[in-house]
């Protein structure tokens, strides 16, 4: 994610177990809501190493980061 394409972050809140890992790793993009589950902080993101790391480290693979224009999955990529 080195360029500045707008990205959309989504969290499958049905899968999220509220570990808080993503919110600690990428607090500009992810935060825990009042229900204890993660949610995107903003509607579009410029992306960051931290966001990629958060998507890759989620223990239940609940986070997806996609190119806003094409819908292509940007993270996690294995
Ligand atoms: S890392 Fe995954 S399970 Fe943990 S709070 Fe974030 S989305 Fe939920």
Short mmCIF file of N, CA and C and ligand atoms in Angstrom, two decimals:
data_model
loop_
_atom_site.label_atom_id
_atom_site.label_comp_id
_atom_site.label_asym_id
_atom_site.label_seq_id
_atom_site.Cartn_x
_atom_site.Cartn_y
_atom_site.Cartn_z
N UNK A 1 0.84 -1.20 0.00
CA UNK A 1 0.00 0.00 0.00
C UNK A 1 0.88 1.25 0.00
N UNK A 2 1.70 1.40 -0.97
CA UNK A 2 2.60 2.53 -0.97
C UNK A 2 2.01 3.73 -1.69
N UNK A 3 0.99 3.52 -2.54
CA UNK A 3 0.41 4.67 -3.22
C UNK A 3 -0.76 5.22 -2.39
N UNK A 4 -1.45 6.20 -2.96
CA UNK A 4 -2.46 6.90 -2.17
C UNK A 4 -3.87 6.63 -2.66
N UNK A 5 -4.09 5.44 -3.23
CA UNK A 5 -5.44 5.11 -3.65
C UNK A 5 -6.37 5.12 -2.44
N UNK A 6 -7.57 5.68 -2.60
CA UNK A 6 -8.52 5.59 -1.49
C UNK A 6 -8.88 4.13 -1.22
N UNK A 7 -8.90 3.79 0.03
CA UNK A 7 -9.20 2.43 0.45
C UNK A 7 -10.42 2.43 1.35
N UNK A 8 -11.13 1.33 1.32
CA UNK A 8 -12.28 1.18 2.20
C UNK A 8 -11.99 0.01 3.15
N UNK A 9 -12.15 0.29 4.43
CA UNK A 9 -11.92 -0.72 5.46
C UNK A 9 -13.27 -1.23 5.94
N UNK A 10 -13.41 -2.55 5.99
CA UNK A 10 -14.64 -3.11 6.55
C UNK A 10 -14.29 -4.12 7.63
N UNK A 11 -15.18 -4.24 8.59
CA UNK A 11 -15.04 -5.23 9.65
C UNK A 11 -16.30 -6.08 9.68
N UNK A 12 -16.11 -7.38 9.60
CA UNK A 12 -17.23 -8.30 9.77
C UNK A 12 -17.49 -8.41 11.26
N UNK A 13 -18.44 -7.64 11.72
CA UNK A 13 -18.67 -7.55 13.17
C UNK A 13 -19.26 -8.83 13.74
N UNK A 14 -19.80 -9.67 12.89
CA UNK A 14 -20.27 -10.97 13.34
C UNK A 14 -19.13 -11.91 13.69
N UNK A 15 -17.98 -11.66 13.08
CA UNK A 15 -16.80 -12.50 13.36
C UNK A 15 -15.92 -11.91 14.45
N UNK A 16 -15.89 -10.59 14.55
CA UNK A 16 -14.99 -9.91 15.49
C UNK A 16 -15.23 -10.43 16.91
N UNK A 17 -14.12 -10.75 17.57
CA UNK A 17 -14.21 -11.24 18.96
C UNK A 17 -13.74 -10.17 19.96
N UNK A 18 -13.50 -8.96 19.44
CA UNK A 18 -13.18 -7.85 20.33
C UNK A 18 -11.81 -7.92 20.98
N UNK A 19 -10.87 -8.54 20.29
CA UNK A 19 -9.52 -8.66 20.88
C UNK A 19 -8.85 -7.30 21.05
N UNK A 20 -9.22 -6.35 20.21
CA UNK A 20 -8.62 -5.02 20.28
C UNK A 20 -7.27 -4.90 19.58
N UNK A 21 -6.79 -5.99 19.02
CA UNK A 21 -5.49 -5.97 18.35
C UNK A 21 -5.44 -4.91 17.26
N UNK A 22 -6.49 -4.85 16.45
CA UNK A 22 -6.48 -3.93 15.31
C UNK A 22 -6.51 -2.47 15.78
N UNK A 23 -7.28 -2.20 16.82
CA UNK A 23 -7.38 -0.83 17.33
C UNK A 23 -6.06 -0.36 17.92
N UNK A 24 -5.32 -1.28 18.53
CA UNK A 24 -4.01 -0.91 19.07
C UNK A 24 -2.97 -0.75 17.97
N UNK A 25 -3.13 -1.52 16.90
CA UNK A 25 -2.13 -1.50 15.83
C UNK A 25 -2.37 -0.35 14.86
N UNK A 26 -3.61 -0.09 14.52
CA UNK A 26 -3.94 0.95 13.53
C UNK A 26 -5.06 1.85 14.05
N UNK A 27 -4.77 2.62 15.09
CA UNK A 27 -5.84 3.42 15.72
C UNK A 27 -6.40 4.53 14.84
N UNK A 28 -5.70 4.90 13.79
CA UNK A 28 -6.26 5.93 12.90
C UNK A 28 -7.34 5.35 12.00
N UNK A 29 -7.39 4.03 11.89
CA UNK A 29 -8.38 3.42 10.99
C UNK A 29 -9.38 2.52 11.70
N UNK A 30 -9.02 2.00 12.87
CA UNK A 30 -9.89 1.04 13.52
C UNK A 30 -10.01 1.35 15.01
N UNK A 31 -11.21 1.18 15.53
CA UNK A 31 -11.44 1.41 16.96
C UNK A 31 -12.51 0.44 17.45
N UNK A 32 -12.47 0.16 18.74
CA UNK A 32 -13.52 -0.66 19.32
C UNK A 32 -14.73 0.21 19.61
N UNK A 33 -15.91 -0.28 19.24
CA UNK A 33 -17.13 0.45 19.50
C UNK A 33 -17.66 0.16 20.88
N UNK A 34 -18.77 0.78 21.25
CA UNK A 34 -19.36 0.58 22.58
C UNK A 34 -19.76 -0.86 22.84
N UNK A 35 -19.98 -1.62 21.78
CA UNK A 35 -20.35 -3.03 21.95
C UNK A 35 -19.12 -3.93 22.07
N UNK A 36 -17.92 -3.31 22.06
CA UNK A 36 -16.71 -4.10 22.23
C UNK A 36 -16.19 -4.73 20.96
N UNK A 37 -16.80 -4.40 19.84
CA UNK A 37 -16.34 -4.93 18.55
C UNK A 37 -15.74 -3.79 17.73
N UNK A 38 -14.83 -4.17 16.84
CA UNK A 38 -14.12 -3.16 16.06
C UNK A 38 -15.00 -2.60 14.94
N UNK A 39 -14.68 -1.36 14.56
CA UNK A 39 -15.36 -0.71 13.45
C UNK A 39 -14.38 0.26 12.81
N UNK A 40 -14.56 0.53 11.51
CA UNK A 40 -13.72 1.52 10.85
C UNK A 40 -13.93 2.89 11.47
N UNK A 41 -12.86 3.66 11.57
CA UNK A 41 -12.93 5.00 12.15
C UNK A 41 -13.42 6.02 11.12
N UNK A 42 -13.08 5.78 9.86
CA UNK A 42 -13.41 6.77 8.82
C UNK A 42 -13.84 6.04 7.56
N UNK A 43 -14.65 6.71 6.72
CA UNK A 43 -15.22 6.03 5.56
C UNK A 43 -14.19 5.66 4.49
N UNK A 44 -13.10 6.41 4.41
CA UNK A 44 -12.06 6.09 3.44
C UNK A 44 -10.71 6.28 4.12
N UNK A 45 -9.74 5.49 3.68
CA UNK A 45 -8.42 5.53 4.28
C UNK A 45 -7.38 5.63 3.18
N UNK A 46 -6.27 6.28 3.50
CA UNK A 46 -5.14 6.30 2.56
C UNK A 46 -4.28 5.06 2.72
N UNK A 47 -4.56 4.28 3.75
CA UNK A 47 -3.78 3.08 3.98
C UNK A 47 -2.50 3.37 4.73
N UNK A 48 -1.94 2.34 5.32
CA UNK A 48 -0.68 2.47 6.06
C UNK A 48 -0.16 1.07 6.33
N UNK A 49 1.10 1.01 6.69
CA UNK A 49 1.68 -0.29 7.06
C UNK A 49 0.92 -0.86 8.26
N UNK A 50 0.53 0.04 9.16
CA UNK A 50 -0.17 -0.40 10.36
C UNK A 50 -1.54 -1.01 10.01
N UNK A 51 -2.21 -0.40 9.05
CA UNK A 51 -3.52 -0.94 8.64
C UNK A 51 -3.36 -2.32 8.00
N UNK A 52 -2.36 -2.46 7.15
CA UNK A 52 -2.10 -3.77 6.54
C UNK A 52 -1.79 -4.79 7.62
N UNK A 53 -0.96 -4.39 8.59
CA UNK A 53 -0.60 -5.30 9.67
C UNK A 53 -1.83 -5.69 10.48
N UNK A 54 -2.69 -4.73 10.75
CA UNK A 54 -3.89 -5.02 11.53
C UNK A 54 -4.78 -6.02 10.80
N UNK A 55 -4.95 -5.82 9.49
CA UNK A 55 -5.79 -6.74 8.72
C UNK A 55 -5.19 -8.14 8.71
N UNK A 56 -3.87 -8.22 8.68
CA UNK A 56 -3.21 -9.52 8.61
C UNK A 56 -3.17 -10.22 9.96
N UNK A 57 -3.20 -9.46 11.05
CA UNK A 57 -3.05 -10.09 12.36
C UNK A 57 -4.39 -10.38 13.04
N UNK A 58 -5.48 -9.93 12.49
CA UNK A 58 -6.78 -10.22 13.12
C UNK A 58 -6.94 -11.73 13.26
N UNK A 59 -7.19 -12.21 14.48
CA UNK A 59 -7.22 -13.66 14.70
C UNK A 59 -8.40 -14.36 14.03
N UNK A 60 -9.43 -13.62 13.64
CA UNK A 60 -10.59 -14.25 13.02
C UNK A 60 -10.81 -13.76 11.58
N UNK A 61 -9.79 -13.07 11.03
CA UNK A 61 -9.84 -12.58 9.65
C UNK A 61 -11.12 -11.79 9.37
N UNK A 62 -11.43 -10.88 10.28
CA UNK A 62 -12.66 -10.10 10.15
C UNK A 62 -12.47 -8.80 9.37
N UNK A 63 -11.21 -8.43 9.12
CA UNK A 63 -10.94 -7.12 8.51
C UNK A 63 -10.62 -7.29 7.02
N UNK A 64 -11.23 -6.44 6.21
CA UNK A 64 -10.89 -6.39 4.79
C UNK A 64 -10.57 -4.95 4.42
N UNK A 65 -9.51 -4.80 3.63
CA UNK A 65 -9.14 -3.48 3.10
C UNK A 65 -9.20 -3.60 1.58
N UNK A 66 -10.04 -2.78 0.97
CA UNK A 66 -10.24 -2.86 -0.47
C UNK A 66 -10.00 -1.52 -1.15
N UNK A 67 -9.56 -1.60 -2.40
CA UNK A 67 -9.45 -0.42 -3.25
C UNK A 67 -10.87 0.13 -3.46
N UNK A 68 -11.06 1.40 -3.12
CA UNK A 68 -12.40 1.98 -3.20
C UNK A 68 -12.93 2.01 -4.62
N UNK A 69 -12.05 2.14 -5.60
CA UNK A 69 -12.49 2.25 -6.98
C UNK A 69 -12.78 0.90 -7.62
N UNK A 70 -11.93 -0.07 -7.35
CA UNK A 70 -12.06 -1.36 -8.04
C UNK A 70 -12.66 -2.46 -7.18
N UNK A 71 -12.63 -2.27 -5.87
CA UNK A 71 -13.10 -3.31 -4.97
C UNK A 71 -12.08 -4.42 -4.75
N UNK A 72 -10.90 -4.29 -5.36
CA UNK A 72 -9.87 -5.31 -5.19
C UNK A 72 -9.40 -5.38 -3.75
N UNK A 73 -9.19 -6.59 -3.26
CA UNK A 73 -8.69 -6.78 -1.91
C UNK A 73 -7.22 -6.35 -1.84
N UNK A 74 -6.92 -5.45 -0.91
CA UNK A 74 -5.56 -4.95 -0.72
C UNK A 74 -4.91 -5.61 0.50
N UNK A 75 -5.70 -5.89 1.52
CA UNK A 75 -5.20 -6.59 2.71
C UNK A 75 -6.40 -7.24 3.40
N UNK A 76 -6.25 -8.40 3.99
CA UNK A 76 -4.98 -9.13 4.05
C UNK A 76 -4.70 -9.88 2.75
N UNK A 77 -3.43 -9.97 2.43
CA UNK A 77 -2.96 -10.80 1.31
C UNK A 77 -1.96 -11.78 1.89
N UNK A 78 -2.15 -13.01 1.63
CA UNK A 78 -1.29 -14.04 2.23
C UNK A 78 -0.32 -14.59 1.21
S1 LIG B 1 -8.31 -7.70 15.50
FE1 LIG B 1 -10.12 -8.69 14.58
S2 LIG B 1 -11.14 -9.71 16.30
FE2 LIG B 1 -9.70 -8.23 17.18
S3 LIG B 1 -10.94 -6.37 17.53
FE3 LIG B 1 -9.97 -6.18 15.49
S4 LIG B 1 -11.51 -7.01 14.03
FE4 LIG B 1 -12.07 -7.71 16.09
#
